mmCIF file of C-alpha atoms in Angstrom:
data_model
loop_
_atom_site.group_PDB
_atom_site.id
_atom_site.type_symbol
_atom_site.label_atom_id
_atom_site.label_comp_id
_atom_site.label_asym_id
_atom_site.label_seq_id
_atom_site.Cartn_x
_atom_site.Cartn_y
_atom_site.Cartn_z
ATOM 1 C CA GLU A 1 -2.881 -272.017 -25.628
ATOM 2 C CA LEU A 2 -0.268 -269.330 -24.973
ATOM 3 C CA CYS A 3 1.253 -271.436 -22.201
ATOM 4 C CA LEU A 4 1.501 -274.445 -24.493
ATOM 5 C CA GLU A 5 3.016 -272.270 -27.250
ATOM 6 C CA LYS A 6 5.677 -271.113 -24.781
ATOM 7 C CA GLY A 7 6.747 -274.690 -24.134
ATOM 8 C CA MET A 8 4.582 -276.000 -21.307
ATOM 9 C CA ASP A 9 3.885 -279.713 -21.552
ATOM 10 C CA ASP A 10 0.264 -279.540 -20.476
ATOM 11 C CA TYR A 11 -2.295 -277.207 -18.979
ATOM 12 C CA VAL A 12 -5.221 -277.415 -16.582
ATOM 13 C CA SER A 13 -7.465 -274.374 -16.428
ATOM 14 C CA LYS A 14 -8.938 -272.899 -13.280
ATOM 15 C CA PRO A 15 -10.927 -273.811 -11.382
ATOM 16 C CA ILE A 16 -8.943 -277.005 -11.215
ATOM 17 C CA GLN A 17 -11.033 -280.134 -11.171
ATOM 18 C CA PRO A 18 -9.421 -283.192 -9.535
ATOM 19 C CA LYS A 19 -10.326 -285.336 -12.539
ATOM 20 C CA ASP A 20 -8.699 -282.897 -14.994
ATOM 21 C CA LEU A 21 -5.538 -282.673 -12.891
ATOM 22 C CA GLN A 22 -5.375 -286.438 -12.579
ATOM 23 C CA GLU A 23 -5.709 -286.841 -16.348
ATOM 24 C CA ALA A 24 -3.019 -284.203 -17.046
ATOM 25 C CA ILE A 25 -0.603 -285.934 -14.685
ATOM 26 C CA GLY A 26 -1.417 -289.234 -16.340
ATOM 27 C CA ARG A 27 -0.662 -287.793 -19.774
ATOM 28 C CA GLN A 28 2.731 -286.623 -18.547
ATOM 29 C CA LEU A 29 3.530 -289.967 -16.999
ATOM 30 C CA GLY A 30 2.466 -291.727 -20.176
ATOM 31 C CA LYS A 31 -0.144 -293.735 -18.317
ATOM 32 C CA VAL A 32 -3.864 -294.035 -18.753
ATOM 33 C CA VAL A 33 -5.556 -292.602 -15.701
ATOM 34 C CA LEU A 34 -9.008 -293.886 -14.978
ATOM 35 C CA PRO A 35 -11.502 -291.077 -14.473
ATOM 36 C CA GLN A 36 -12.973 -290.638 -11.022
ATOM 37 C CA GLN A 37 -16.442 -291.903 -10.347
ATOM 38 C CA GLU A 38 -19.235 -289.663 -11.452
ATOM 39 C CA GLY A 39 -20.519 -287.615 -8.576
ATOM 40 C CA PRO A 40 -20.711 -284.073 -7.322
ATOM 41 C CA SER A 41 -17.427 -283.088 -8.960
ATOM 42 C CA ALA A 42 -18.858 -284.069 -12.338
ATOM 43 C CA ALA A 43 -21.877 -281.830 -11.874
ATOM 44 C CA VAL A 44 -21.818 -278.766 -14.066
ATOM 45 C CA ALA A 45 -23.723 -275.738 -12.931
ATOM 46 C CA ASP A 46 -26.212 -274.442 -15.441
ATOM 47 C CA GLY A 47 -25.637 -270.857 -14.312
ATOM 48 C CA LYS A 48 -29.220 -270.445 -13.099
ATOM 49 C CA GLU A 49 -28.538 -271.166 -9.453
ATOM 50 C CA VAL A 50 -27.101 -268.526 -7.139
ATOM 51 C CA PHE A 51 -24.974 -271.161 -5.408
ATOM 52 C CA ASP A 52 -24.291 -274.724 -6.437
ATOM 53 C CA LYS A 53 -23.060 -276.620 -3.402
ATOM 54 C CA ARG A 54 -22.161 -279.621 -5.551
ATOM 55 C CA ILE A 55 -19.278 -277.773 -7.204
ATOM 56 C CA LEU A 56 -17.278 -277.133 -4.049
ATOM 57 C CA LEU A 57 -18.349 -280.299 -2.282
ATOM 58 C CA GLY A 58 -17.232 -282.296 -5.314
ATOM 59 C CA ARG A 59 -13.788 -280.700 -5.213
ATOM 60 C CA LEU A 60 -13.545 -281.648 -1.563
ATOM 61 C CA ASP A 61 -14.549 -285.281 -2.096
ATOM 62 C CA GLY A 62 -17.665 -284.714 0.003
ATOM 63 C CA ASP A 63 -15.848 -283.408 3.105
ATOM 64 C CA GLU A 64 -18.688 -281.462 4.765
ATOM 65 C CA GLU A 65 -16.525 -280.006 7.557
ATOM 66 C CA LEU A 66 -13.968 -278.599 5.151
ATOM 67 C CA PHE A 67 -16.845 -277.371 2.979
ATOM 68 C CA LYS A 68 -18.294 -275.408 5.910
ATOM 69 C CA GLU A 69 -14.899 -273.932 6.755
ATOM 70 C CA ILE A 70 -14.238 -272.794 3.182
ATOM 71 C CA VAL A 71 -17.721 -271.314 2.756
ATOM 72 C CA LYS A 72 -17.392 -269.434 6.058
ATOM 73 C CA THR A 73 -14.032 -268.034 4.964
ATOM 74 C CA PHE A 74 -15.513 -267.005 1.627
ATOM 75 C CA LEU A 75 -18.513 -265.345 3.282
ATOM 76 C CA ASP A 76 -16.196 -263.435 5.601
ATOM 77 C CA ASP A 77 -13.924 -262.327 2.759
ATOM 78 C CA ALA A 78 -16.351 -261.616 -0.097
ATOM 79 C CA PRO A 79 -17.792 -258.401 1.401
ATOM 80 C CA LEU A 80 -14.227 -257.102 1.849
ATOM 81 C CA GLN A 81 -13.501 -257.916 -1.791
ATOM 82 C CA VAL A 82 -16.642 -256.071 -2.886
ATOM 83 C CA GLU A 83 -15.601 -253.044 -0.825
ATOM 84 C CA LYS A 84 -12.164 -253.053 -2.479
ATOM 85 C CA LEU A 85 -13.872 -253.213 -5.844
ATOM 86 C CA LYS A 86 -16.092 -250.254 -4.955
ATOM 87 C CA GLN A 87 -13.018 -248.308 -3.836
ATOM 88 C CA THR A 88 -11.292 -248.887 -7.168
ATOM 89 C CA LEU A 89 -14.428 -247.612 -8.892
ATOM 90 C CA MET A 90 -14.384 -244.438 -6.792
ATOM 91 C CA GLU A 91 -10.724 -243.955 -7.710
ATOM 92 C CA GLU A 92 -11.569 -244.666 -11.374
ATOM 93 C CA ASN A 93 -8.668 -247.123 -11.471
ATOM 94 C CA LEU A 94 -9.600 -249.316 -14.435
ATOM 95 C CA ASN A 95 -6.595 -251.617 -14.163
ATOM 96 C CA GLN A 96 -7.228 -252.333 -10.488
ATOM 97 C CA LEU A 97 -10.976 -252.634 -11.093
ATOM 98 C CA GLU A 98 -10.373 -255.328 -13.676
ATOM 99 C CA LYS A 99 -7.968 -257.203 -11.365
ATOM 100 C CA GLN A 100 -10.261 -256.970 -8.349
ATOM 101 C CA ALA A 101 -13.287 -258.139 -10.314
ATOM 102 C CA HIS A 102 -11.244 -261.001 -11.764
ATOM 103 C CA SER A 103 -10.170 -262.063 -8.276
ATOM 104 C CA LEU A 104 -13.726 -261.976 -6.960
ATOM 105 C CA LYS A 105 -14.939 -263.885 -10.024
ATOM 106 C CA GLY A 106 -12.348 -266.607 -9.441
ATOM 107 C CA ALA A 107 -13.186 -266.960 -5.759
ATOM 108 C CA ALA A 108 -16.886 -267.239 -6.551
ATOM 109 C CA MET A 109 -16.192 -269.759 -9.303
ATOM 110 C CA ASN A 110 -14.165 -271.934 -6.951
ATOM 111 C CA ILE A 111 -16.985 -272.291 -4.445
ATOM 112 C CA GLY A 112 -19.854 -272.596 -6.918
ATOM 113 C CA GLY A 113 -21.142 -269.041 -6.502
ATOM 114 C CA ASN A 114 -22.632 -268.846 -9.980
ATOM 115 C CA ALA A 115 -24.510 -265.565 -9.640
ATOM 116 C CA LEU A 116 -21.615 -263.689 -8.039
ATOM 117 C CA GLN A 117 -19.216 -265.120 -10.599
ATOM 118 C CA ALA A 118 -21.392 -263.904 -13.481
ATOM 119 C CA ILE A 119 -21.773 -260.388 -12.098
ATOM 120 C CA ALA A 120 -18.078 -260.090 -11.224
ATOM 121 C CA PHE A 121 -17.301 -261.157 -14.791
ATOM 122 C CA GLU A 122 -19.538 -258.373 -16.117
ATOM 123 C CA VAL A 123 -17.680 -255.883 -13.908
ATOM 124 C CA GLU A 124 -14.355 -257.253 -15.144
ATOM 125 C CA LEU A 125 -15.431 -256.793 -18.770
ATOM 126 C CA SER A 126 -16.626 -253.275 -17.988
ATOM 127 C CA GLY A 127 -13.180 -252.504 -16.591
ATOM 128 C CA LYS A 128 -11.509 -253.889 -19.716
ATOM 129 C CA LYS A 129 -13.742 -251.702 -21.876
ATOM 130 C CA GLY A 130 -13.222 -248.632 -19.699
ATOM 131 C CA ASP A 131 -16.947 -248.440 -18.939
ATOM 132 C CA LEU A 132 -17.011 -247.171 -15.360
ATOM 133 C CA LYS A 133 -20.684 -246.231 -15.583
ATOM 134 C CA ARG A 134 -21.687 -249.808 -16.411
ATOM 135 C CA ALA A 135 -19.442 -251.185 -13.676
ATOM 136 C CA GLN A 136 -20.979 -248.775 -11.170
ATOM 137 C CA GLY A 137 -24.450 -249.877 -12.248
ATOM 138 C CA LEU A 138 -23.567 -253.490 -11.462
ATOM 139 C CA ILE A 139 -22.594 -252.798 -7.840
ATOM 140 C CA PRO A 140 -26.113 -253.203 -6.365
ATOM 141 C CA ARG A 141 -26.392 -256.639 -8.005
ATOM 142 C CA LEU A 142 -22.924 -257.512 -6.770
ATOM 143 C CA GLU A 143 -23.792 -256.514 -3.205
ATOM 144 C CA LYS A 144 -27.049 -258.462 -3.312
#
């Protein structure tokens, strides 16, 4: 809403869904864009699963090889992100804690990592509220 108030013509929120982007482009071109076929990209995670493969696979139009590459990269990087988050907690750097948790939350959201996304969001909120004790208490769940 702030972006639109500042003069942007349209907005697509993250994580970007191909269908949403296609529709936004269509609105700007003044054309009707037909929605993509229903499939994995239309699946909405209910938040109960730890990982919902359909989310990422849908964004990749079913490309299994690219899916494997992205998941491997995420699995290599996520522990490093968690370590950075733990370091910011030790330093009691609330601003950096909030940013690091937000980054981890976004990465998890993009691949369909529902559980990690939810916990990272809780850490982010704890940082916003200045509640280091709560954030510290969430670390074991985050590591799991």
